[in-house]
PDB file of C-alpha atoms and ligand atoms in Angstrom:
ATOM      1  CA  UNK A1267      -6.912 -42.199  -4.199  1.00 48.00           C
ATOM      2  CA  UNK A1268      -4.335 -39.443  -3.268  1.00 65.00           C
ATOM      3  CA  UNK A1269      -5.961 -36.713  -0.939  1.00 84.00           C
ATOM      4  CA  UNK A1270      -6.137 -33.239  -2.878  1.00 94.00           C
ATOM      5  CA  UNK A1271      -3.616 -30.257  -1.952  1.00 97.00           C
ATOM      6  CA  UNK A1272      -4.628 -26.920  -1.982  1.00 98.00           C
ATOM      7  CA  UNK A1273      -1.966 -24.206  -2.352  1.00 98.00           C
ATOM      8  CA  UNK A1274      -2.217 -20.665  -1.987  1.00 98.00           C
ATOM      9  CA  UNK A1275      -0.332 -18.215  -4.743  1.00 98.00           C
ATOM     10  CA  UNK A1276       0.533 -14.473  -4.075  1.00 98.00           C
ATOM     11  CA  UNK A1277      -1.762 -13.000  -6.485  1.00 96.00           C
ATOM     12  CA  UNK A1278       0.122 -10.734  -9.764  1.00 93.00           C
ATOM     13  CA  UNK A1279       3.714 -11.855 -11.004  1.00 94.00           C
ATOM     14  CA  UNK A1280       4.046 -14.436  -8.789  1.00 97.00           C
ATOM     15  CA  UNK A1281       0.829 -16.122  -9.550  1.00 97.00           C
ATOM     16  CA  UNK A1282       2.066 -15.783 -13.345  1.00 96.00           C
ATOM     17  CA  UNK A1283       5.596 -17.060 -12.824  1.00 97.00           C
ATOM     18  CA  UNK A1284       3.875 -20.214 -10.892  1.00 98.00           C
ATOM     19  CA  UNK A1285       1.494 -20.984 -13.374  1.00 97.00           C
ATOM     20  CA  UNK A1286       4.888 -20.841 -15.695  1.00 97.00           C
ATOM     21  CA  UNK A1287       6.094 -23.827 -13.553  1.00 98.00           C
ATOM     22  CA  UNK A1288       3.354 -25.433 -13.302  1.00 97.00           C
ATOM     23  CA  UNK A1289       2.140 -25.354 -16.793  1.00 97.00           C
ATOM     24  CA  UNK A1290       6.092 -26.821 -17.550  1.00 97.00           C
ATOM     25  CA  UNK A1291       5.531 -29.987 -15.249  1.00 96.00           C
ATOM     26  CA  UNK A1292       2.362 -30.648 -17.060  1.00 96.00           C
ATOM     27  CA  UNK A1293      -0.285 -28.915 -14.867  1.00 97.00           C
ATOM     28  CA  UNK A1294      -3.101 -28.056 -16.576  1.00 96.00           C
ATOM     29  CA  UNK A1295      -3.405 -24.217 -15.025  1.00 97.00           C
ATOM     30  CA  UNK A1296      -6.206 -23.100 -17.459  1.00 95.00           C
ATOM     31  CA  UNK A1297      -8.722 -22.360 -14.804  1.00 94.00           C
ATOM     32  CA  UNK A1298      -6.461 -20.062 -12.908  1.00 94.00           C
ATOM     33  CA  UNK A1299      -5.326 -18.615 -16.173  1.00 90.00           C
ATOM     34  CA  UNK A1300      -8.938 -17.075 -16.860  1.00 85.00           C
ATOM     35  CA  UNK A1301      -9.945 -16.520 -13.407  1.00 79.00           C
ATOM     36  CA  UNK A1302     -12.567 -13.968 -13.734  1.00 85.00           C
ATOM     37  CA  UNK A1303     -13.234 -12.953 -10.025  1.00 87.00           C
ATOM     38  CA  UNK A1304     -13.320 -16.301  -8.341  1.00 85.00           C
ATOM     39  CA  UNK A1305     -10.388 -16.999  -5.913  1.00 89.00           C
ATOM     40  CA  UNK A1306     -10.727 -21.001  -5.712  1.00 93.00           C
ATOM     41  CA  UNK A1307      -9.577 -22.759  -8.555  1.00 95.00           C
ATOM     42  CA  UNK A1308      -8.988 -26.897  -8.832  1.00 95.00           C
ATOM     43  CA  UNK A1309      -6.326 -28.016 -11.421  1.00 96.00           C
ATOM     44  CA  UNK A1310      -8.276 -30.735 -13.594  1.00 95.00           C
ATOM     45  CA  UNK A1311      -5.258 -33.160 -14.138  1.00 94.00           C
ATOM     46  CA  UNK A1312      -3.672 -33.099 -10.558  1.00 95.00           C
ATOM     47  CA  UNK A1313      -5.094 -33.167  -7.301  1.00 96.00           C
ATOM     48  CA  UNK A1314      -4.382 -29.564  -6.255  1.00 97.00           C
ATOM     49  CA  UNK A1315      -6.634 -26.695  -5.577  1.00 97.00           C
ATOM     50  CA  UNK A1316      -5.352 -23.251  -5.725  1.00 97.00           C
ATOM     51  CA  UNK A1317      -6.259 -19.882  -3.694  1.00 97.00           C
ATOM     52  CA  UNK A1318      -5.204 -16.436  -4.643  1.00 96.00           C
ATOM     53  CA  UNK A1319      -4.130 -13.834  -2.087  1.00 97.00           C
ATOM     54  CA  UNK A1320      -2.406 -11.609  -1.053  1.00 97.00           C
ATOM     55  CA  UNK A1321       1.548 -12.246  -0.018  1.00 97.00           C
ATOM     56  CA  UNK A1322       1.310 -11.446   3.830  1.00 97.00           C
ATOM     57  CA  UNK A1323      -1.924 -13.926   3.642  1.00 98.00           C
ATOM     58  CA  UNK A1324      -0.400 -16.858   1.477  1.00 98.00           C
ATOM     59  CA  UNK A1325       1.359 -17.561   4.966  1.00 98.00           C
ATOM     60  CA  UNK A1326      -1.555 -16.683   7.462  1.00 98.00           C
ATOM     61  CA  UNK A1327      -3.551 -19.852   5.768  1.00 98.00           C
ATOM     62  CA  UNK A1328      -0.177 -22.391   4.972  1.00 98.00           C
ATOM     63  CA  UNK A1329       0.439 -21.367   9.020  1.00 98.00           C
ATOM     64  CA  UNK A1330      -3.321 -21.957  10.076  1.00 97.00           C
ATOM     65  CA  UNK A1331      -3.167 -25.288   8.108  1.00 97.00           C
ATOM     66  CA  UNK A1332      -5.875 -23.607   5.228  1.00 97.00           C
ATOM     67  CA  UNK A1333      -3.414 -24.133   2.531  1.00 98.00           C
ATOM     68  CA  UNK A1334      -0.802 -27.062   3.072  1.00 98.00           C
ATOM     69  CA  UNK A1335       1.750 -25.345   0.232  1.00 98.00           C
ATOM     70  CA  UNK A1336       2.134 -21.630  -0.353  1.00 98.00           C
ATOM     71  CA  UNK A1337       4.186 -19.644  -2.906  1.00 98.00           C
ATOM     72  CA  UNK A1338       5.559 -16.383  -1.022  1.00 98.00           C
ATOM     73  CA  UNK A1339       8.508 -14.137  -1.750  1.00 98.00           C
ATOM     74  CA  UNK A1340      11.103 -14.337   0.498  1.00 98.00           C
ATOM     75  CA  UNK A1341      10.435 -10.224   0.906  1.00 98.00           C
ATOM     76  CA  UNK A1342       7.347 -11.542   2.906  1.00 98.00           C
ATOM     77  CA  UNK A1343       9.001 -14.328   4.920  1.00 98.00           C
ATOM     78  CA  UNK A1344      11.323 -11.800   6.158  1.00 98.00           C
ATOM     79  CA  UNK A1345       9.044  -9.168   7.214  1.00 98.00           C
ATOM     80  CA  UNK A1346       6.577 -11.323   8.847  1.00 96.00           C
ATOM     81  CA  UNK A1347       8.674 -14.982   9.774  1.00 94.00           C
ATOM     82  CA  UNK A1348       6.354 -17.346  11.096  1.00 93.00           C
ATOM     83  CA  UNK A1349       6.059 -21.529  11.428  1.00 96.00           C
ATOM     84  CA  UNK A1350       6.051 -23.172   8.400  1.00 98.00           C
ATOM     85  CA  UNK A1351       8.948 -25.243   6.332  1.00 98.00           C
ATOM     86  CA  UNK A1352      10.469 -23.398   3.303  1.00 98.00           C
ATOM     87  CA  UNK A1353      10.878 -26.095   0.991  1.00 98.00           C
ATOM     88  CA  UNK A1354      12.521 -24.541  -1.857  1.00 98.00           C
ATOM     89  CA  UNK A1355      13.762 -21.215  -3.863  1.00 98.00           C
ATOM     90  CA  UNK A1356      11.579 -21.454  -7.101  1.00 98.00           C
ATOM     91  CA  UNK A1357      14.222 -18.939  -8.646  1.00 98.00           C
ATOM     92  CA  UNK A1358      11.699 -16.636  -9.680  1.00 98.00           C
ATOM     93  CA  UNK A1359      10.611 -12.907  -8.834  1.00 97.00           C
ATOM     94  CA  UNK A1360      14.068 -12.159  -8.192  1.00 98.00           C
ATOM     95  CA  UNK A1361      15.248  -9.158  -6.434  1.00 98.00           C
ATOM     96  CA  UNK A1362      16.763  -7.877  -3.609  1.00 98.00           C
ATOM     97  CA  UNK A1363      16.518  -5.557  -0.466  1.00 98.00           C
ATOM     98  CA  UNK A1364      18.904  -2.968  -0.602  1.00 98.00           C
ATOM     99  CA  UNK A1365      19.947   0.247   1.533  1.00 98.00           C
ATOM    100  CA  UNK A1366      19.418   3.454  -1.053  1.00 98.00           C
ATOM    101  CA  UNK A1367      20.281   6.934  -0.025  1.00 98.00           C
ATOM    102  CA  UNK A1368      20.277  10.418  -2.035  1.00 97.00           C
ATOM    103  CA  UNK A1369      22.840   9.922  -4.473  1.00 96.00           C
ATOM    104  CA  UNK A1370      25.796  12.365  -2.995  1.00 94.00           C
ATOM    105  CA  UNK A1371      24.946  12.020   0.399  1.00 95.00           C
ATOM    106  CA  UNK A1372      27.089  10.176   3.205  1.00 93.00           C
ATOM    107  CA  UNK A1373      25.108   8.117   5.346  1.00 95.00           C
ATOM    108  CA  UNK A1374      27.692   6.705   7.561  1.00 93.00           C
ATOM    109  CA  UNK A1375      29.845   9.760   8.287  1.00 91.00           C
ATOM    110  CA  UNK A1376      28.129  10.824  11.227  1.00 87.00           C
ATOM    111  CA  UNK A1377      26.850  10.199  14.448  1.00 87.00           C
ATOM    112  CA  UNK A1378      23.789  11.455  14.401  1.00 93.00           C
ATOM    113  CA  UNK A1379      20.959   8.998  14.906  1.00 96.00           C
ATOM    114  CA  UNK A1380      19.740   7.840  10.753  1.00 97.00           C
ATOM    115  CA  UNK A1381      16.138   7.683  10.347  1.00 98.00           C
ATOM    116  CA  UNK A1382      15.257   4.939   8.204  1.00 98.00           C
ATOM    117  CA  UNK A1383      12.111   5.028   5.594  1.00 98.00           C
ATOM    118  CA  UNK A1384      10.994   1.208   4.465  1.00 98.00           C
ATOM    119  CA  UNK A1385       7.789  -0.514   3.891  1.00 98.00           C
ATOM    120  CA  UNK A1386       9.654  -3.157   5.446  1.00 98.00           C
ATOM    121  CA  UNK A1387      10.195  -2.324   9.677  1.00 98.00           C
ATOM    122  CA  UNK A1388      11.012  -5.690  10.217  1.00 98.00           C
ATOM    123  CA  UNK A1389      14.045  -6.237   7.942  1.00 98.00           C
ATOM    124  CA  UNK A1390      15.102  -3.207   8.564  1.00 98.00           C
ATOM    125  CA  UNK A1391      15.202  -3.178  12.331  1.00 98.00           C
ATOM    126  CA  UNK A1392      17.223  -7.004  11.825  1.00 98.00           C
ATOM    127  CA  UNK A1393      19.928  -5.152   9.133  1.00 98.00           C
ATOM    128  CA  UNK A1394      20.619  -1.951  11.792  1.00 98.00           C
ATOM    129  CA  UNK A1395      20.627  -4.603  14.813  1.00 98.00           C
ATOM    130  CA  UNK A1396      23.614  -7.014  13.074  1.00 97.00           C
ATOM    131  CA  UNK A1397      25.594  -3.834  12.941  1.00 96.00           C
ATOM    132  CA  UNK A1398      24.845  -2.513  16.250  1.00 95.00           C
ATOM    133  CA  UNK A1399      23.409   0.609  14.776  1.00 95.00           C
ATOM    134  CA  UNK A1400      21.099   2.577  16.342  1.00 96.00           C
ATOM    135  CA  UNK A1401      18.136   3.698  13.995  1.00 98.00           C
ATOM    136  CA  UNK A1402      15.027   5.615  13.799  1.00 98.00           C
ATOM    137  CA  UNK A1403      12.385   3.550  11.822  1.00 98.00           C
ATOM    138  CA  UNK A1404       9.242   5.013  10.278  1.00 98.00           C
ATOM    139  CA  UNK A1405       6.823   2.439   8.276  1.00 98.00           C
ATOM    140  CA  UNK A1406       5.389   3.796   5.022  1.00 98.00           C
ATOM    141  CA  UNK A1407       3.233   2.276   2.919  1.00 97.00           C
ATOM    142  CA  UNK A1408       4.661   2.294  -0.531  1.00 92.00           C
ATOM    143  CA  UNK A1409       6.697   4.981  -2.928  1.00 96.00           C
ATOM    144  CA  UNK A1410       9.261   4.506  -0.351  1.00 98.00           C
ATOM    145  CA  UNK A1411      11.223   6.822  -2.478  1.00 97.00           C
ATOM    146  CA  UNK A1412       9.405   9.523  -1.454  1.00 97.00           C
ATOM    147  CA  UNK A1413      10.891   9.663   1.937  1.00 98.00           C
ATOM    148  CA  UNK A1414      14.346  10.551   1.174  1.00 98.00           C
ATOM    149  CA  UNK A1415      13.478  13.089  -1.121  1.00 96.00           C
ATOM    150  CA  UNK A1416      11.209  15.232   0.766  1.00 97.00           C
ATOM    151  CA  UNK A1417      13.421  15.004   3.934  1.00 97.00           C
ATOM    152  CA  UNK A1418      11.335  12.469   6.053  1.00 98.00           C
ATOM    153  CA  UNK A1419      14.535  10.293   6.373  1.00 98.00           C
ATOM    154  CA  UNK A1420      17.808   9.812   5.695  1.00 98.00           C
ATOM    155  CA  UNK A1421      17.863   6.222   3.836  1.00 98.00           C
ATOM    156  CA  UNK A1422      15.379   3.500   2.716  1.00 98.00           C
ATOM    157  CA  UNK A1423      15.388  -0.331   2.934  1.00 98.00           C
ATOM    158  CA  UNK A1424      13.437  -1.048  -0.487  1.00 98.00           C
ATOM    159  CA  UNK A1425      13.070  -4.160  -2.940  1.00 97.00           C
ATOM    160  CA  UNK A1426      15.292  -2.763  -5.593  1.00 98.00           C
ATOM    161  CA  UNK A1427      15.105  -5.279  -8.896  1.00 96.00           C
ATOM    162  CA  UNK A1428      16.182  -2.538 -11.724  1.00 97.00           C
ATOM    163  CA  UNK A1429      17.096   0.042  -9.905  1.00 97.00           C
ATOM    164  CA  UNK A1430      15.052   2.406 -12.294  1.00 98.00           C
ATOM    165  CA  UNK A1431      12.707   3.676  -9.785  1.00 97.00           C
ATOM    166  CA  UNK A1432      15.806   4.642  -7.261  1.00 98.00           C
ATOM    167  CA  UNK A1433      17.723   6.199 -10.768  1.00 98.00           C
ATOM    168  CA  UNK A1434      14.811   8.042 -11.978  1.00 97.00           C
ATOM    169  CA  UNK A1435      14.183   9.751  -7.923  1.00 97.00           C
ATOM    170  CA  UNK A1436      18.446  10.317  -7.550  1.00 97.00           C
ATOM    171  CA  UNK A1437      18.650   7.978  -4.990  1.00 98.00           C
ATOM    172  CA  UNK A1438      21.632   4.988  -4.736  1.00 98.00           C
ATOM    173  CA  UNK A1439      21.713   1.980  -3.428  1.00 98.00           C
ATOM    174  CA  UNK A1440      24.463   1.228  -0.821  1.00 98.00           C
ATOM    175  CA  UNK A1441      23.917  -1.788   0.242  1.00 98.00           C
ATOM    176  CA  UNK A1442      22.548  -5.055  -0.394  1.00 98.00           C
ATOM    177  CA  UNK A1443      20.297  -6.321   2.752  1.00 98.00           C
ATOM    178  CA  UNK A1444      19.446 -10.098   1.453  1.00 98.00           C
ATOM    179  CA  UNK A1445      18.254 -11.077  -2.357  1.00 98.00           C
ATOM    180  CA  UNK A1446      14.692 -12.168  -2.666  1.00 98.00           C
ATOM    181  CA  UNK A1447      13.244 -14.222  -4.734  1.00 98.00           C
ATOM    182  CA  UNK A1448       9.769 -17.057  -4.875  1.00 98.00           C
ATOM    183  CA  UNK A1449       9.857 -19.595  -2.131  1.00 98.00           C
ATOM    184  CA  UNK A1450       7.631 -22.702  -1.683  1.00 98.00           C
ATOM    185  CA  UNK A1451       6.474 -23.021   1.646  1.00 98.00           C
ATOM    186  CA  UNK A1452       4.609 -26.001   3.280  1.00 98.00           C
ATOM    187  CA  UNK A1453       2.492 -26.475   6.528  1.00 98.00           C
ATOM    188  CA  UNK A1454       4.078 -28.515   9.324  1.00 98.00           C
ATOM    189  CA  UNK A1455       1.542 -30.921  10.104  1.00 98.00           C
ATOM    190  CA  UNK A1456       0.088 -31.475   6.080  1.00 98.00           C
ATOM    191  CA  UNK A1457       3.863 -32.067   5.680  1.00 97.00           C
ATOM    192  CA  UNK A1458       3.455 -35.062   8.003  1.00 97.00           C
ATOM    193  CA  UNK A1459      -0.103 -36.072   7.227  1.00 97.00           C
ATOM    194  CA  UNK A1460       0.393 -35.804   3.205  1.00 97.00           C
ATOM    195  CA  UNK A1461       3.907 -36.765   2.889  1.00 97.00           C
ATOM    196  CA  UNK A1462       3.472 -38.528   0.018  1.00 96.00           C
ATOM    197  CA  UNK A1463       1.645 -36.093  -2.155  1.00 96.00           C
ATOM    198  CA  UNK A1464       3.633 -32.925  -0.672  1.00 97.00           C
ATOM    199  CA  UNK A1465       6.545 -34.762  -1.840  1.00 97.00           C
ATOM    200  CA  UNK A1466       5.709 -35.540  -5.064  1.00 96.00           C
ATOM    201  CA  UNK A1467       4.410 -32.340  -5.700  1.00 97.00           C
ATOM    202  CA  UNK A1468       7.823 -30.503  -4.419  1.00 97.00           C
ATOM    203  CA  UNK A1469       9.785 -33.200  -7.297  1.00 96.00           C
ATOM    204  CA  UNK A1470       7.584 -32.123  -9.999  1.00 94.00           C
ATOM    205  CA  UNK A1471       8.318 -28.819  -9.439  1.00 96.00           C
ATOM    206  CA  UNK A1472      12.022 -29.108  -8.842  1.00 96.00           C
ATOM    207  CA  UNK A1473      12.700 -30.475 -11.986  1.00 96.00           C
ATOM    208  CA  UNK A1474      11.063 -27.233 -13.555  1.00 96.00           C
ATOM    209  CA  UNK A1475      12.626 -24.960 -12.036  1.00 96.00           C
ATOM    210  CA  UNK A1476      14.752 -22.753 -14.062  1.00 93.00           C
ATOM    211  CA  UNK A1477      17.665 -20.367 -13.505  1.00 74.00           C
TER     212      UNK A1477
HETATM  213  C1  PRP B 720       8.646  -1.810  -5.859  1.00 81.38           C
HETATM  214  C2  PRP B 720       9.692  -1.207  -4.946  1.00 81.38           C
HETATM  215  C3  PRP B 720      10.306  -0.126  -5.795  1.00 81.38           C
HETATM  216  C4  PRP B 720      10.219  -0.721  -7.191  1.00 81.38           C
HETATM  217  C5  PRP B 720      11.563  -1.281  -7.571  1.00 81.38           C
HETATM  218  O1  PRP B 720       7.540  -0.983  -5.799  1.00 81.38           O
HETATM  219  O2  PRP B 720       9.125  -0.727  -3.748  1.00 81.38           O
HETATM  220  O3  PRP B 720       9.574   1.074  -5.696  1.00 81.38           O
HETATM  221  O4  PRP B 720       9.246  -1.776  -7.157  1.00 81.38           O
HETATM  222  O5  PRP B 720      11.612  -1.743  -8.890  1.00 81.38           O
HETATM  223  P1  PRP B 720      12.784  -1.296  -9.889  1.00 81.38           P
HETATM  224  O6  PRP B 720      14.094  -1.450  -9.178  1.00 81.38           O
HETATM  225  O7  PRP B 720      12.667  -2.256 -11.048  1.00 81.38           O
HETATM  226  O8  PRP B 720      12.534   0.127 -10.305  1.00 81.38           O
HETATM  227  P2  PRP B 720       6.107  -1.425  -6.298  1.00 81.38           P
HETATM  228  O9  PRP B 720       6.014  -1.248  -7.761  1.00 81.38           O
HETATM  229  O10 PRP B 720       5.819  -2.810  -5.788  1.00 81.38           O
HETATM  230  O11 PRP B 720       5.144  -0.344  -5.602  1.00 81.38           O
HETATM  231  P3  PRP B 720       5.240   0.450  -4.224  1.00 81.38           P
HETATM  232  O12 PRP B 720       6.266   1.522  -4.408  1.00 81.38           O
HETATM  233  O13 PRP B 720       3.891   1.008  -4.038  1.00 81.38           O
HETATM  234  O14 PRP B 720       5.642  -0.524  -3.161  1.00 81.38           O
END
């Protein structure tokens, strides 16, 4: 008998788009379709259990060993890195980091040190650094909008996947930092201990993938 996998999903869209996949290589998904408030959920016609959580967390247990898969956007991966193998770009919840300013304004013509809005410190602080640009950072927590607008900084880093929210607060992006989109991550040592049933798993879903 095949030792059961449990995976943790980033709770919302993601958790949607991955019961999409699933459901498409013949997973039954219906308990963590109608999940009520329970978090644990085990798939009745494959040997997987599934956790919800949050995206910075998805990794936290796949790194501990909790969870030997995780589904993650690559948004988190970047921010908070880590050990684990990324196994492969699911091709969902695409969209992209970008560099957005006030529409108008000229954000490389001077030399005055830019202050730099972002929910996202991390990637941000990587982008500046390949350019050798010095920059002020401040972390906020979300409208990252906001910060232009009311003068707290000069630019944001952002996930942009629209570009209605930056339209509809006159801001542009400039620049694209990276595109994002689902990955499938895997635990190091449940790679080596369940080979067999982390690689099956990773074909089923392969061959489901779409886009
Ligand atoms: C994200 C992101 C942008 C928006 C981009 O925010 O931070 O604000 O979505 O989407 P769009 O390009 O399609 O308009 P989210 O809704 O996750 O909330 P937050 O601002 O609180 O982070």
């Amino acid at each position: 008998m095949s030792n059961r996998l449990r995976i943790a999903l980033t709770k919302g869209r993601l958790q949607d788009k991955s019961v999409e996949l699933f459901e498409r290589a013949g997973l039954d998904c219906s308990p963590i379709k109608d999940p009520g408030r329970r978090l644990v959920h085990s798939l009745p016609n494959y040997p997987l259990d599934a956790v919800l959580s949050k995206a910075p967390d998805v990794i936290t247990y796949v790194e501990h060993g909790i969870c030997d898969l995780g589904i993650v956007g690559k948004d988190t991966i970047m921010e908070q890195g880590g050990s684990f193998f990324e196994v492969l770009d699911l091709q969902f919840g695409k969209c992209r980091f970008a560099l957005a300013v006030k529409d108008g304004s000229n954000f490389y013509g001077t030399y005055k040190t830019r202050t730099i809005a972002s929910k996202y410190p991390g990637v941000t602080k990587a982008f500046f650094a390949a350019k050798g640009m010095d920059v002020d950072i401040i972390k906020i927590e979300g409208s990252v909008e906001l910060a232009p607008i009311l003068g707290l900084a000069d630019a944001i880093v952002d996930i942009v996947e629209t570009g209605a929210t930056l339209k509809a607060n006159g801001l542009i992006p400039i620049e694209t930092v990276a595109p994002i989109s689902a990955r499938l991550i895997v635990n190091t040592a449940s790679m080596k201990l369940y080979k067999n049933e982390i690689l099956d798993f990773i074909s089923k879903c392969e061959q489901f993938i779409e886009g």
